[in-house]
PDB file of C-alpha atoms in Angstrom:
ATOM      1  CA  UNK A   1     -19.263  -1.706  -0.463  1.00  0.00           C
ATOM      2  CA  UNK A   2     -16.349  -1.114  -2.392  1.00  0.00           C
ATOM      3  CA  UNK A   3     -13.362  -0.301  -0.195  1.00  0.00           C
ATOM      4  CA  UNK A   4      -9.126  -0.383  -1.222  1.00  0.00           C
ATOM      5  CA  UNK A   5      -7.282   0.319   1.653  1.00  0.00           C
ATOM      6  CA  UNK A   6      -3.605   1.820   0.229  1.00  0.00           C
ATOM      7  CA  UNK A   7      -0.865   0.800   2.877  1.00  0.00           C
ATOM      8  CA  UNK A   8       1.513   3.445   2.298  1.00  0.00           C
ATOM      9  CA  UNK A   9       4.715   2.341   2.743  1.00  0.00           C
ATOM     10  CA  UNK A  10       8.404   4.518   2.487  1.00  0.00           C
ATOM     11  CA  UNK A  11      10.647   3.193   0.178  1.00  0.00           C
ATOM     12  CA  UNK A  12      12.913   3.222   2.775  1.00  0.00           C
ATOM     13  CA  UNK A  13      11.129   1.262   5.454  1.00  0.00           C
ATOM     14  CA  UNK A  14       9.359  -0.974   2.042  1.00  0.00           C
ATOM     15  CA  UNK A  15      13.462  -1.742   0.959  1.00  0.00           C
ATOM     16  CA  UNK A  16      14.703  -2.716   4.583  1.00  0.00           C
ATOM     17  CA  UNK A  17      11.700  -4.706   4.817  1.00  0.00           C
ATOM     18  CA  UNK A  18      12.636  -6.515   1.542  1.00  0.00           C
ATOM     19  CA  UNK A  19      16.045  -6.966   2.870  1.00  0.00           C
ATOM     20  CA  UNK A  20      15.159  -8.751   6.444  1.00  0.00           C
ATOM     21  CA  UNK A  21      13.251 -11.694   4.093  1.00  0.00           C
ATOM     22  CA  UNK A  22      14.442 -14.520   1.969  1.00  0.00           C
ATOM     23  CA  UNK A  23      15.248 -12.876  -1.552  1.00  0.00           C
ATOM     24  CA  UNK A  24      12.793 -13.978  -4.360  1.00  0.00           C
ATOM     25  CA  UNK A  25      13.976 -16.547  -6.784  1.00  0.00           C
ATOM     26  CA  UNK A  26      12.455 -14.993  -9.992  1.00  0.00           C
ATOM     27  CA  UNK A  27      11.858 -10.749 -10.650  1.00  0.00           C
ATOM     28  CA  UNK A  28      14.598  -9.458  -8.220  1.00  0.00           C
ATOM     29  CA  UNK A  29      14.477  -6.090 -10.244  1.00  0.00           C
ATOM     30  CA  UNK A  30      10.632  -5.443  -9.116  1.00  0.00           C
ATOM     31  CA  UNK A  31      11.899  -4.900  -5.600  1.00  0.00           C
ATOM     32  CA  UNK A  32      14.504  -2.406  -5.995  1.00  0.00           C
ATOM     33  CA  UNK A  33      14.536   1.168  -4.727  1.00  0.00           C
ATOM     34  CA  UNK A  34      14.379   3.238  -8.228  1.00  0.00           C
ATOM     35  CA  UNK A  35      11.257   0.495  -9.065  1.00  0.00           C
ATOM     36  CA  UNK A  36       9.757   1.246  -5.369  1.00  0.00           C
ATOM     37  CA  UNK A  37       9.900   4.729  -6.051  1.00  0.00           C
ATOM     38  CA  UNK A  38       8.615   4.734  -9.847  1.00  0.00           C
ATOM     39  CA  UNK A  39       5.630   2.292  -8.323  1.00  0.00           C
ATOM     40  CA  UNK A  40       4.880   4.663  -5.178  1.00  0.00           C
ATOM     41  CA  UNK A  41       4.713   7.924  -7.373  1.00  0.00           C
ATOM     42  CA  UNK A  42       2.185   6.045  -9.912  1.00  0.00           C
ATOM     43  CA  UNK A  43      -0.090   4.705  -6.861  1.00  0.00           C
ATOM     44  CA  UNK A  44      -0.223   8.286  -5.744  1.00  0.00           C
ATOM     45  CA  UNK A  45      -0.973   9.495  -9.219  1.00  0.00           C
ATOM     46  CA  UNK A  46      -3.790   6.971  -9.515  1.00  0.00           C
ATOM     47  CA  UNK A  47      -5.325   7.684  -5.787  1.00  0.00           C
ATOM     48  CA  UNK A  48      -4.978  11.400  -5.198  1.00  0.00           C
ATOM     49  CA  UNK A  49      -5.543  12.652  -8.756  1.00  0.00           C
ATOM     50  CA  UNK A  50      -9.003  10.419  -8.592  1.00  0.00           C
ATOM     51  CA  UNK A  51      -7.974   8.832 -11.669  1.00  0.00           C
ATOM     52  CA  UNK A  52      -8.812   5.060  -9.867  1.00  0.00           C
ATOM     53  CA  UNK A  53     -11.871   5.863  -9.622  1.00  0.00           C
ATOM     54  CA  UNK A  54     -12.363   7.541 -12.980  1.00  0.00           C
ATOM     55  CA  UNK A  55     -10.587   4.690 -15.096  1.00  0.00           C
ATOM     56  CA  UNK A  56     -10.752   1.424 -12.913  1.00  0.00           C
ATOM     57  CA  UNK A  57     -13.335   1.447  -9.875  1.00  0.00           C
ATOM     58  CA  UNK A  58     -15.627   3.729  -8.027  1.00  0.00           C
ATOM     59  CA  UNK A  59     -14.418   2.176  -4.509  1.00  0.00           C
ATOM     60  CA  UNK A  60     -14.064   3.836  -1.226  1.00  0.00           C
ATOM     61  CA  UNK A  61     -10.196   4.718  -0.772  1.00  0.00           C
ATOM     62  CA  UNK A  62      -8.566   4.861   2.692  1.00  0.00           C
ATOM     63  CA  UNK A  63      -5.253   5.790   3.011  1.00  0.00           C
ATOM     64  CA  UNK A  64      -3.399   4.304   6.399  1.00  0.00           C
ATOM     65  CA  UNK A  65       0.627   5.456   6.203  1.00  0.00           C
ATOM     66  CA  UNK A  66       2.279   2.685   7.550  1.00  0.00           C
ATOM     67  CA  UNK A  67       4.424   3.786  10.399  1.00  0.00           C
ATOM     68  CA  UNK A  68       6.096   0.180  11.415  1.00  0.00           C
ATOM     69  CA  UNK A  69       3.626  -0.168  14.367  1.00  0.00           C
ATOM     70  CA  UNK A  70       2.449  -3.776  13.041  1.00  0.00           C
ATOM     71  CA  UNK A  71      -0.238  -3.567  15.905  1.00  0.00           C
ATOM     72  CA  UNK A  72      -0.990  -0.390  15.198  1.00  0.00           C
ATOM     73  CA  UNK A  73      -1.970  -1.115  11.402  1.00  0.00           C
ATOM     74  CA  UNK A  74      -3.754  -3.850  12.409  1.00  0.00           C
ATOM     75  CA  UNK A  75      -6.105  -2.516  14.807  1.00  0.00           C
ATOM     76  CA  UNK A  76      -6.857   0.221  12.415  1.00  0.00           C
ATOM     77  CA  UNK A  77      -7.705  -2.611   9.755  1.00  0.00           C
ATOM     78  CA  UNK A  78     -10.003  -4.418  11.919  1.00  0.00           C
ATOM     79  CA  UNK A  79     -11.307  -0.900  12.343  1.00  0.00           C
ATOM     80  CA  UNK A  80     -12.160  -0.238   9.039  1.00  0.00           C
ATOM     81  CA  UNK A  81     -13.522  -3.871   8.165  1.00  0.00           C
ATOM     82  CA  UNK A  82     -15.707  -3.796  11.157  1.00  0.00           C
ATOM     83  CA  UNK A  83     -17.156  -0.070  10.018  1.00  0.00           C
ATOM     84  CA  UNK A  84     -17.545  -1.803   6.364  1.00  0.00           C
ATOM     85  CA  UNK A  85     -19.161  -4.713   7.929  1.00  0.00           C
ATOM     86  CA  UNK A  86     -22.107  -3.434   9.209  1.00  0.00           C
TER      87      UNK A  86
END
């Protein structure tokens, strides 16, 4: 089956993430915090208004907010992929 699994990220948590790595070398301005915003308001337009699946793919959305808990997110990942898996 089809399945997109949306980590939501705050652009908070997504821009001190950004900061903690080495910075890219080439499209700085895709990473910064009015960008992070304009891209998280257009993923939620897309997902929660159904318009993915009306204009790109009928998959199976799941929505996991990422809360920093890196074990967390991946036990419910192997979750999912063992559920889709069967």
């Amino acid at each position: 089956p089809k399945v997109l699994v949306w980590l939501e990220t705050p652009v908070e948590r997504a821009t001190e993430n950004i900061q903690k790595r080495k910075q890219k070398e080439i499209r700085k301005n895709d990473e910064s915090k009015e960008k992070l915003m304009m891209d998280n308001m257009i993923y939620e337009e897309l997902i929660s208004g159904n318009l993915y699946k009306k204009k790109i793919d009928n998959a199976q959305i799941i929505l996991l907010k990422n809360n920093g808990n890196k074990s967390e997110l991946k036990n419910e990942i192997k979750q999912i992929i063992k559920y889709y898996n069967k």
